[in-house]
PDB file of C-alpha atoms in Angstrom:
ATOM      1  CA  ASP A 719       0.000   0.000   0.000  1.00  0.00           C
ATOM      2  CA  GLU A 720       2.107   2.887  -1.306  1.00  0.00           C
ATOM      3  CA  ASP A 721      -0.159   5.576   0.098  1.00  0.00           C
ATOM      4  CA  SER A 722       0.067   4.488   3.690  1.00  0.00           C
ATOM      5  CA  SER A 723       2.178   6.289   6.277  1.00  0.00           C
ATOM      6  CA  LEU A 724       4.157   5.398   9.356  1.00  0.00           C
ATOM      7  CA  ALA A 725       1.377   6.541  11.660  1.00  0.00           C
ATOM      8  CA  ALA A 726      -0.394   3.808  13.639  1.00  0.00           C
ATOM      9  CA  ASP A 727      -2.529   2.042  11.040  1.00  0.00           C
ATOM     10  CA  SER A 728      -2.959  -1.651  10.395  1.00  0.00           C
ATOM     11  CA  LYS A 729      -4.900  -1.334   7.119  1.00  0.00           C
ATOM     12  CA  THR A 730      -3.131  -2.262   3.871  1.00  0.00           C
ATOM     13  CA  ASP A 731      -4.217  -3.303   0.361  1.00  0.00           C
ATOM     14  CA  SER A 732      -2.786  -6.794  -0.078  1.00  0.00           C
ATOM     15  CA  SER A 733      -2.056  -9.706   2.192  1.00  0.00           C
ATOM     16  CA  SER A 734      -0.377 -13.072   2.104  1.00  0.00           C
ATOM     17  CA  VAL A 735       2.822 -14.741   3.219  1.00  0.00           C
ATOM     18  CA  THR A 736       5.269 -15.671   0.476  1.00  0.00           C
ATOM     19  CA  GLY A 737       8.462 -17.527   0.543  1.00  0.00           C
ATOM     20  CA  ASN A 738      12.658 -14.559   1.154  1.00  0.00           C
ATOM     21  CA  SER A 739      27.139   5.206  11.515  1.00  0.00           C
ATOM     22  CA  SER A 740      27.149   7.584   9.975  1.00  0.00           C
ATOM     23  CA  ALA A 741      29.258   7.688   6.841  1.00  0.00           C
ATOM     24  CA  VAL A 742      31.605  10.183   5.267  1.00  0.00           C
ATOM     25  CA  VAL A 743      29.614  11.889   2.541  1.00  0.00           C
ATOM     26  CA  THR A 744      31.086  12.663  -0.865  1.00  0.00           C
ATOM     27  CA  ASP A 745      29.713  14.279  -3.964  1.00  0.00           C
ATOM     28  CA  ALA A 746      29.593  12.702  -7.412  1.00  0.00           C
ATOM     29  CA  GLN A 747      33.247  13.585  -7.987  1.00  0.00           C
ATOM     30  CA  GLY A 748      34.325  11.908  -4.754  1.00  0.00           C
ATOM     31  CA  LYS A 749      34.910  15.105  -2.755  1.00  0.00           C
ATOM     32  CA  VAL A 750      34.037  14.978   0.927  1.00  0.00           C
ATOM     33  CA  ILE A 751      30.958  16.988   1.881  1.00  0.00           C
ATOM     34  CA  PRO A 752      31.492  18.573   5.315  1.00  0.00           C
ATOM     35  CA  THR A 753      28.761  19.090   7.913  1.00  0.00           C
ATOM     36  CA  ALA A 754      26.549  22.037   7.025  1.00  0.00           C
ATOM     37  CA  PRO A 755      28.050  25.253   8.457  1.00  0.00           C
ATOM     38  CA  SER A 756      25.845  26.874  11.087  1.00  0.00           C
ATOM     39  CA  GLY A 757      26.671  30.363   9.956  1.00  0.00           C
ATOM     40  CA  GLY A 758      25.576  29.933   6.365  1.00  0.00           C
ATOM     41  CA  GLY A 759      27.494  29.318   3.163  1.00  0.00           C
ATOM     42  CA  THR A 760      27.605  26.709   0.427  1.00  0.00           C
ATOM     43  CA  GLN A 761      29.184  23.301  -0.039  1.00  0.00           C
ATOM     44  CA  PRO A 762      29.585  20.808  -2.933  1.00  0.00           C
ATOM     45  CA  SER A 763      26.837  18.252  -3.448  1.00  0.00           C
ATOM     46  CA  GLY A 764      26.591  16.178  -6.593  1.00  0.00           C
ATOM     47  CA  GLY A 765      27.761  19.120  -8.662  1.00  0.00           C
ATOM     48  CA  GLY A 766      25.554  21.667  -6.865  1.00  0.00           C
ATOM     49  CA  THR A 767      25.452  23.674  -3.658  1.00  0.00           C
ATOM     50  CA  THR A 768      23.742  23.509  -0.295  1.00  0.00           C
ATOM     51  CA  THR A 769      22.102  26.456   1.382  1.00  0.00           C
ATOM     52  CA  PRO A 770      21.646  26.246   5.175  1.00  0.00           C
ATOM     53  CA  SER A 771      18.496  27.766   6.626  1.00  0.00           C
ATOM     54  CA  LYS A 772      17.169  28.142  10.141  1.00  0.00           C
ATOM     55  CA  LYS A 773      13.560  27.716   9.013  1.00  0.00           C
ATOM     56  CA  ALA A 774      13.904  24.866   6.525  1.00  0.00           C
ATOM     57  CA  PRO A 775      16.110  21.836   5.840  1.00  0.00           C
ATOM     58  CA  VAL A 776      19.490  22.396   4.227  1.00  0.00           C
ATOM     59  CA  ILE A 777      18.889  22.614   0.478  1.00  0.00           C
ATOM     60  CA  ILE A 778      20.961  20.198  -1.574  1.00  0.00           C
ATOM     61  CA  ASP A 779      20.825  21.168  -5.235  1.00  0.00           C
ATOM     62  CA  GLY A 780      21.308  18.187  -7.527  1.00  0.00           C
ATOM     63  CA  ASP A 781      23.157  18.729 -10.783  1.00  0.00           C
ATOM     64  CA  PRO A 782      20.503  18.124 -13.502  1.00  0.00           C
ATOM     65  CA  SER A 783      23.187  16.626 -15.734  1.00  0.00           C
ATOM     66  CA  ILE A 784      23.490  13.629 -13.388  1.00  0.00           C
ATOM     67  CA  TRP A 785      20.110  13.615 -11.616  1.00  0.00           C
ATOM     68  CA  LYS A 786      16.897  13.029 -13.574  1.00  0.00           C
ATOM     69  CA  ALA A 787      13.728  14.303 -11.922  1.00  0.00           C
ATOM     70  CA  GLN A 788      10.104  14.793 -12.858  1.00  0.00           C
ATOM     71  CA  GLY A 789       8.591  17.446 -10.659  1.00  0.00           C
ATOM     72  CA  SER A 790       9.092  16.404  -7.043  1.00  0.00           C
ATOM     73  CA  LEU A 791       9.943  12.822  -8.062  1.00  0.00           C
ATOM     74  CA  LEU A 792      13.632  11.869  -8.238  1.00  0.00           C
ATOM     75  CA  LEU A 793      13.879   9.277 -11.002  1.00  0.00           C
ATOM     76  CA  ASN A 794      17.499   8.279 -11.603  1.00  0.00           C
ATOM     77  CA  TYR A 795      21.152   8.980 -10.972  1.00  0.00           C
ATOM     78  CA  TYR A 796      23.320   9.183 -14.111  1.00  0.00           C
ATOM     79  CA  GLY A 797      26.588  10.341 -12.576  1.00  0.00           C
ATOM     80  CA  PRO A 798      29.930   8.547 -12.226  1.00  0.00           C
ATOM     81  CA  PRO A 799      30.380   5.594  -9.842  1.00  0.00           C
ATOM     82  CA  VAL A 800      30.572   6.570  -6.168  1.00  0.00           C
ATOM     83  CA  ASP A 801      30.626   4.576  -2.951  1.00  0.00           C
ATOM     84  CA  THR A 802      28.833   7.255  -0.913  1.00  0.00           C
ATOM     85  CA  LEU A 803      25.942   9.346  -2.203  1.00  0.00           C
ATOM     86  CA  TYR A 804      24.262  12.413  -0.736  1.00  0.00           C
ATOM     87  CA  VAL A 805      20.820  12.494  -2.351  1.00  0.00           C
ATOM     88  CA  PRO A 806      19.585  15.970  -3.392  1.00  0.00           C
ATOM     89  CA  ASN A 807      16.326  17.443  -2.172  1.00  0.00           C
ATOM     90  CA  ARG A 808      16.078  19.936  -5.045  1.00  0.00           C
ATOM     91  CA  VAL A 809      16.662  19.567  -8.789  1.00  0.00           C
ATOM     92  CA  ASN A 810      16.053  22.313 -11.355  1.00  0.00           C
ATOM     93  CA  GLY A 811      14.673  24.541  -8.600  1.00  0.00           C
ATOM     94  CA  ILE A 812      11.937  22.051  -7.612  1.00  0.00           C
ATOM     95  CA  ASN A 813      11.926  20.422  -4.197  1.00  0.00           C
ATOM     96  CA  ILE A 814      12.286  16.637  -4.246  1.00  0.00           C
ATOM     97  CA  THR A 815       9.984  14.697  -1.910  1.00  0.00           C
ATOM     98  CA  THR A 816       9.866  11.185  -3.414  1.00  0.00           C
ATOM     99  CA  ILE A 817      12.553   8.702  -4.443  1.00  0.00           C
ATOM    100  CA  TYR A 818      11.454   6.583  -7.400  1.00  0.00           C
ATOM    101  CA  SER A 819      11.793   2.799  -7.562  1.00  0.00           C
ATOM    102  CA  ASP A 820      15.098   1.640  -9.058  1.00  0.00           C
ATOM    103  CA  CYS A 821      16.546   5.139  -8.641  1.00  0.00           C
ATOM    104  CA  PHE A 822      20.033   3.911  -7.769  1.00  0.00           C
ATOM    105  CA  SER A 823      20.307   0.827 -10.007  1.00  0.00           C
ATOM    106  CA  ARG A 824      23.200   2.353 -11.977  1.00  0.00           C
ATOM    107  CA  LEU A 825      25.291   2.192  -8.801  1.00  0.00           C
ATOM    108  CA  SER A 826      24.529  -1.475  -8.214  1.00  0.00           C
ATOM    109  CA  GLY A 827      28.086  -2.581  -7.481  1.00  0.00           C
ATOM    110  CA  ASP A 828      29.563   0.659  -6.184  1.00  0.00           C
ATOM    111  CA  LEU A 829      27.205   2.260  -3.680  1.00  0.00           C
ATOM    112  CA  LYS A 830      27.990   1.527  -0.036  1.00  0.00           C
ATOM    113  CA  ASN A 831      26.563   4.524   1.815  1.00  0.00           C
ATOM    114  CA  ILE A 832      23.518   6.628   1.008  1.00  0.00           C
ATOM    115  CA  VAL A 833      22.198   9.671   2.861  1.00  0.00           C
ATOM    116  CA  PHE A 834      18.600  10.750   2.295  1.00  0.00           C
ATOM    117  CA  PRO A 835      18.250  14.453   3.200  1.00  0.00           C
ATOM    118  CA  GLU A 836      15.575  16.310   5.129  1.00  0.00           C
ATOM    119  CA  GLY A 837      12.567  17.055   2.922  1.00  0.00           C
ATOM    120  CA  ILE A 838      12.264  13.530   1.532  1.00  0.00           C
ATOM    121  CA  THR A 839       8.863  12.144   2.573  1.00  0.00           C
ATOM    122  CA  LYS A 840       8.641   8.904   0.605  1.00  0.00           C
ATOM    123  CA  ILE A 841      11.012   6.229  -0.687  1.00  0.00           C
ATOM    124  CA  ASP A 842       9.374   3.993  -3.267  1.00  0.00           C
ATOM    125  CA  PRO A 843       9.705   0.191  -3.036  1.00  0.00           C
ATOM    126  CA  LEU A 844      12.917  -1.356  -4.409  1.00  0.00           C
ATOM    127  CA  SER A 845      14.733   1.971  -4.739  1.00  0.00           C
ATOM    128  CA  CYS A 846      17.956   0.298  -3.592  1.00  0.00           C
ATOM    129  CA  PHE A 847      17.235  -3.234  -4.774  1.00  0.00           C
ATOM    130  CA  TYR A 848      20.308  -3.711  -7.003  1.00  0.00           C
ATOM    131  CA  CYS A 849      22.767  -2.100  -4.578  1.00  0.00           C
ATOM    132  CA  LYS A 850      24.452  -5.343  -3.584  1.00  0.00           C
ATOM    133  CA  ASN A 851      27.246  -3.684  -1.583  1.00  0.00           C
ATOM    134  CA  LEU A 852      25.076  -1.232   0.357  1.00  0.00           C
ATOM    135  CA  ARG A 853      26.219  -0.850   3.973  1.00  0.00           C
ATOM    136  CA  ASN A 854      24.792   2.316   5.561  1.00  0.00           C
ATOM    137  CA  VAL A 855      21.564   4.249   4.996  1.00  0.00           C
ATOM    138  CA  THR A 856      20.619   7.502   6.725  1.00  0.00           C
ATOM    139  CA  ILE A 857      16.878   8.186   7.067  1.00  0.00           C
ATOM    140  CA  PRO A 858      15.592  11.792   7.485  1.00  0.00           C
ATOM    141  CA  SER A 859      13.095  12.968  10.068  1.00  0.00           C
ATOM    142  CA  THR A 860      10.689  14.056   7.306  1.00  0.00           C
ATOM    143  CA  LEU A 861      10.127  10.550   5.916  1.00  0.00           C
ATOM    144  CA  ASN A 862       6.509   9.462   6.441  1.00  0.00           C
ATOM    145  CA  TYR A 863       6.292   6.447   4.137  1.00  0.00           C
ATOM    146  CA  PHE A 864       8.566   3.485   4.674  1.00  0.00           C
ATOM    147  CA  ASP A 865       8.575  -0.296   4.700  1.00  0.00           C
ATOM    148  CA  GLY A 866      11.116  -3.035   4.162  1.00  0.00           C
ATOM    149  CA  SER A 867      10.640  -3.013   0.397  1.00  0.00           C
ATOM    150  CA  CYS A 868      12.013   0.543   0.198  1.00  0.00           C
ATOM    151  CA  LEU A 869      15.530  -0.413   1.210  1.00  0.00           C
ATOM    152  CA  VAL A 870      15.639  -4.121   0.441  1.00  0.00           C
ATOM    153  CA  SER A 871      18.788  -4.999  -1.502  1.00  0.00           C
ATOM    154  CA  TYR A 872      21.061  -7.902  -2.293  1.00  0.00           C
ATOM    155  CA  SER A 873      23.367  -6.748   0.496  1.00  0.00           C
ATOM    156  CA  PRO A 874      23.091  -8.642   3.813  1.00  0.00           C
ATOM    157  CA  TYR A 875      24.844  -5.919   5.805  1.00  0.00           C
ATOM    158  CA  VAL A 876      22.679  -2.798   5.628  1.00  0.00           C
ATOM    159  CA  LYS A 877      22.674  -0.654   8.774  1.00  0.00           C
ATOM    160  CA  LEU A 878      20.303   2.275   9.274  1.00  0.00           C
ATOM    161  CA  THR A 879      20.868   5.625  10.937  1.00  0.00           C
ATOM    162  CA  VAL A 880      17.411   6.849  11.889  1.00  0.00           C
ATOM    163  CA  ASN A 881      16.326  10.213  13.282  1.00  0.00           C
ATOM    164  CA  ASN A 882      12.605  10.091  12.662  1.00  0.00           C
ATOM    165  CA  PRO A 883       9.728  10.478  15.167  1.00  0.00           C
ATOM    166  CA  ASN A 884       7.606   8.075  13.093  1.00  0.00           C
ATOM    167  CA  ILE A 885      10.148   5.253  13.239  1.00  0.00           C
ATOM    168  CA  ASN A 886      10.961   3.186  16.293  1.00  0.00           C
ATOM    169  CA  MET A 887      14.188   1.216  15.839  1.00  0.00           C
ATOM    170  CA  ILE A 888      14.912  -1.446  18.457  1.00  0.00           C
ATOM    171  CA  ASN A 889      17.783  -3.918  18.163  1.00  0.00           C
ATOM    172  CA  ASP A 890      17.976  -3.695  14.352  1.00  0.00           C
ATOM    173  CA  VAL A 891      14.218  -4.053  13.917  1.00  0.00           C
ATOM    174  CA  ILE A 892      12.140  -1.114  12.668  1.00  0.00           C
ATOM    175  CA  TYR A 893       8.559  -0.411  13.765  1.00  0.00           C
ATOM    176  CA  ASN A 894       6.220   2.539  13.429  1.00  0.00           C
ATOM    177  CA  ASN A 895       6.019   4.916  16.389  1.00  0.00           C
ATOM    178  CA  ASP A 896       3.660   2.848  18.558  1.00  0.00           C
ATOM    179  CA  LYS A 897       5.023  -0.549  17.465  1.00  0.00           C
ATOM    180  CA  SER A 898       1.714  -1.630  15.941  1.00  0.00           C
ATOM    181  CA  ILE A 899       3.416  -2.133  12.562  1.00  0.00           C
ATOM    182  CA  ILE A 900       6.692  -3.953  11.981  1.00  0.00           C
ATOM    183  CA  LEU A 901       8.460  -2.418   8.992  1.00  0.00           C
ATOM    184  CA  MET A 902      11.869  -3.991   8.572  1.00  0.00           C
ATOM    185  CA  TYR A 903      13.994  -6.714  10.120  1.00  0.00           C
ATOM    186  CA  SER A 904      17.687  -6.160   9.422  1.00  0.00           C
ATOM    187  CA  SER A 905      19.061  -8.870   7.169  1.00  0.00           C
ATOM    188  CA  SER A 906      22.334  -8.793   9.124  1.00  0.00           C
ATOM    189  CA  LYS A 907      20.721  -9.217  12.565  1.00  0.00           C
ATOM    190  CA  PRO A 908      22.624 -12.108  14.230  1.00  0.00           C
ATOM    191  CA  ASP A 909      19.705 -13.659  16.142  1.00  0.00           C
ATOM    192  CA  LYS A 910      18.657 -17.168  15.148  1.00  0.00           C
ATOM    193  CA  SER A 911      15.172 -16.777  16.641  1.00  0.00           C
ATOM    194  CA  PHE A 912      12.836 -13.789  16.725  1.00  0.00           C
ATOM    195  CA  THR A 913       9.432 -13.312  18.326  1.00  0.00           C
ATOM    196  CA  ILE A 914       7.408 -10.405  16.990  1.00  0.00           C
ATOM    197  CA  PRO A 915       6.198  -8.222  19.897  1.00  0.00           C
ATOM    198  CA  SER A 916       2.549  -8.595  20.905  1.00  0.00           C
ATOM    199  CA  THR A 917       1.968  -4.893  20.139  1.00  0.00           C
ATOM    200  CA  VAL A 918       2.298  -5.609  16.407  1.00  0.00           C
ATOM    201  CA  LYS A 919      -0.884  -5.873  14.335  1.00  0.00           C
ATOM    202  CA  THR A 920       0.567  -5.576  10.831  1.00  0.00           C
ATOM    203  CA  ILE A 921       3.621  -7.037   9.083  1.00  0.00           C
ATOM    204  CA  LYS A 922       4.520  -4.860   6.103  1.00  0.00           C
ATOM    205  CA  CYS A 923       5.759  -5.882   2.674  1.00  0.00           C
ATOM    206  CA  MET A 924       9.259  -7.418   2.722  1.00  0.00           C
ATOM    207  CA  THR A 925       9.698  -6.881   6.459  1.00  0.00           C
ATOM    208  CA  PHE A 926      11.587 -10.160   6.576  1.00  0.00           C
ATOM    209  CA  CYS A 927      13.674 -10.317   3.402  1.00  0.00           C
ATOM    210  CA  SER A 928      16.801 -12.474   3.254  1.00  0.00           C
ATOM    211  CA  PRO A 929      17.546 -12.536   7.000  1.00  0.00           C
ATOM    212  CA  TRP A 930      20.797 -14.488   6.827  1.00  0.00           C
ATOM    213  CA  ASN A 931      20.818 -15.832  10.373  1.00  0.00           C
ATOM    214  CA  LEU A 932      17.138 -16.224  11.183  1.00  0.00           C
ATOM    215  CA  GLU A 933      16.035 -19.840  11.692  1.00  0.00           C
ATOM    216  CA  GLU A 934      12.847 -19.379  13.715  1.00  0.00           C
ATOM    217  CA  LEU A 935      10.125 -16.736  13.448  1.00  0.00           C
ATOM    218  CA  ILE A 936       7.222 -16.533  15.883  1.00  0.00           C
ATOM    219  CA  ILE A 937       4.202 -14.433  14.900  1.00  0.00           C
ATOM    220  CA  PRO A 938       1.870 -13.654  17.833  1.00  0.00           C
ATOM    221  CA  ASN A 939      -1.933 -13.733  17.840  1.00  0.00           C
ATOM    222  CA  SER A 940      -1.986  -9.933  17.911  1.00  0.00           C
ATOM    223  CA  VAL A 941      -1.094  -9.891  14.187  1.00  0.00           C
ATOM    224  CA  THR A 942      -4.191  -9.495  12.021  1.00  0.00           C
ATOM    225  CA  LYS A 943      -2.631  -8.273   8.767  1.00  0.00           C
ATOM    226  CA  ILE A 944       0.279  -9.741   6.789  1.00  0.00           C
ATOM    227  CA  ASP A 945       1.204  -7.890   3.603  1.00  0.00           C
ATOM    228  CA  SER A 946       2.128  -9.550   0.347  1.00  0.00           C
ATOM    229  CA  SER A 947       5.731 -10.823   0.389  1.00  0.00           C
ATOM    230  CA  ALA A 948       6.096  -9.877   4.045  1.00  0.00           C
ATOM    231  CA  ILE A 949       8.269 -12.943   4.530  1.00  0.00           C
ATOM    232  CA  SER A 950      10.520 -13.367   1.485  1.00  0.00           C
ATOM    233  CA  TYR A 951      13.668 -15.306   0.581  1.00  0.00           C
ATOM    234  CA  CYS A 952      14.030 -16.649   4.115  1.00  0.00           C
ATOM    235  CA  LYS A 953      16.009 -19.677   3.042  1.00  0.00           C
ATOM    236  CA  ASN A 954      17.370 -20.437   6.520  1.00  0.00           C
ATOM    237  CA  ILE A 955      14.064 -20.400   8.410  1.00  0.00           C
ATOM    238  CA  LYS A 956      13.312 -23.857   9.765  1.00  0.00           C
ATOM    239  CA  LYS A 957      10.352 -23.062  11.996  1.00  0.00           C
ATOM    240  CA  LEU A 958       7.535 -20.562  11.465  1.00  0.00           C
ATOM    241  CA  THR A 959       4.815 -20.093  14.062  1.00  0.00           C
ATOM    242  CA  ILE A 960       1.747 -18.189  12.851  1.00  0.00           C
ATOM    243  CA  PRO A 961      -1.568 -17.256  14.507  1.00  0.00           C
ATOM    244  CA  ASP A 962      -4.884 -18.871  13.675  1.00  0.00           C
ATOM    245  CA  ARG A 963      -5.387 -18.298   9.931  1.00  0.00           C
ATOM    246  CA  LYS A 964      -9.005 -17.302  10.536  1.00  0.00           C
ATOM    247  CA  SER A 965      -7.849 -14.209  12.400  1.00  0.00           C
ATOM    248  CA  VAL A 966      -5.313 -13.076   9.809  1.00  0.00           C
ATOM    249  CA  VAL A 967      -6.168 -11.242   6.608  1.00  0.00           C
TER     250      VAL A 967
END
């Protein structure tokens, strides 16, 4: 359900269970982007500049020669290979709010660290899917749509840096703010067994995707909604405990 938000809400469109730090930031030319100066000024960012403001997020202008956008939708990156990417929140003078699916596919083997800036409110599913070496992702406080499918990738080592009032991250597991929705289980989490908390009512799409170490998953009776592909590519799971099917949609 791409129109849902991180607010407490257990309603989604589809349902079924199917089978699987911060980083130094550089621009597209590999130059290190320093922390935004408090007194104002500009800094490099993918061929553009940033403009600090006390009333709004720092503006990161994306070079239109390497960033393709359609209105507020950021479509693709066409720049040179980089291992760390600072995503812009403005291209061609228009504020970017949404990251399109497959946006970073051209960096499939290179990208290790990605920083989503303030102002981004939605990351579409599979935006980072082909980024097999992804290691660190920074989530902004403005993001209000998120589930496991947004950041799922071939990499088993993705770590998140989260500063968002709508996201509750506990021991490498991401929930919405009141823990009624489980959003993402880190594929690199070392635990062999995991019991979903009894506060959870909904398991979102691709919450459990390629968890390398997970062998047992226990779903409590509190869960009434399981999204399509919520449990995907879990090749090491040996035991799955689910609630009464009559109570789950």
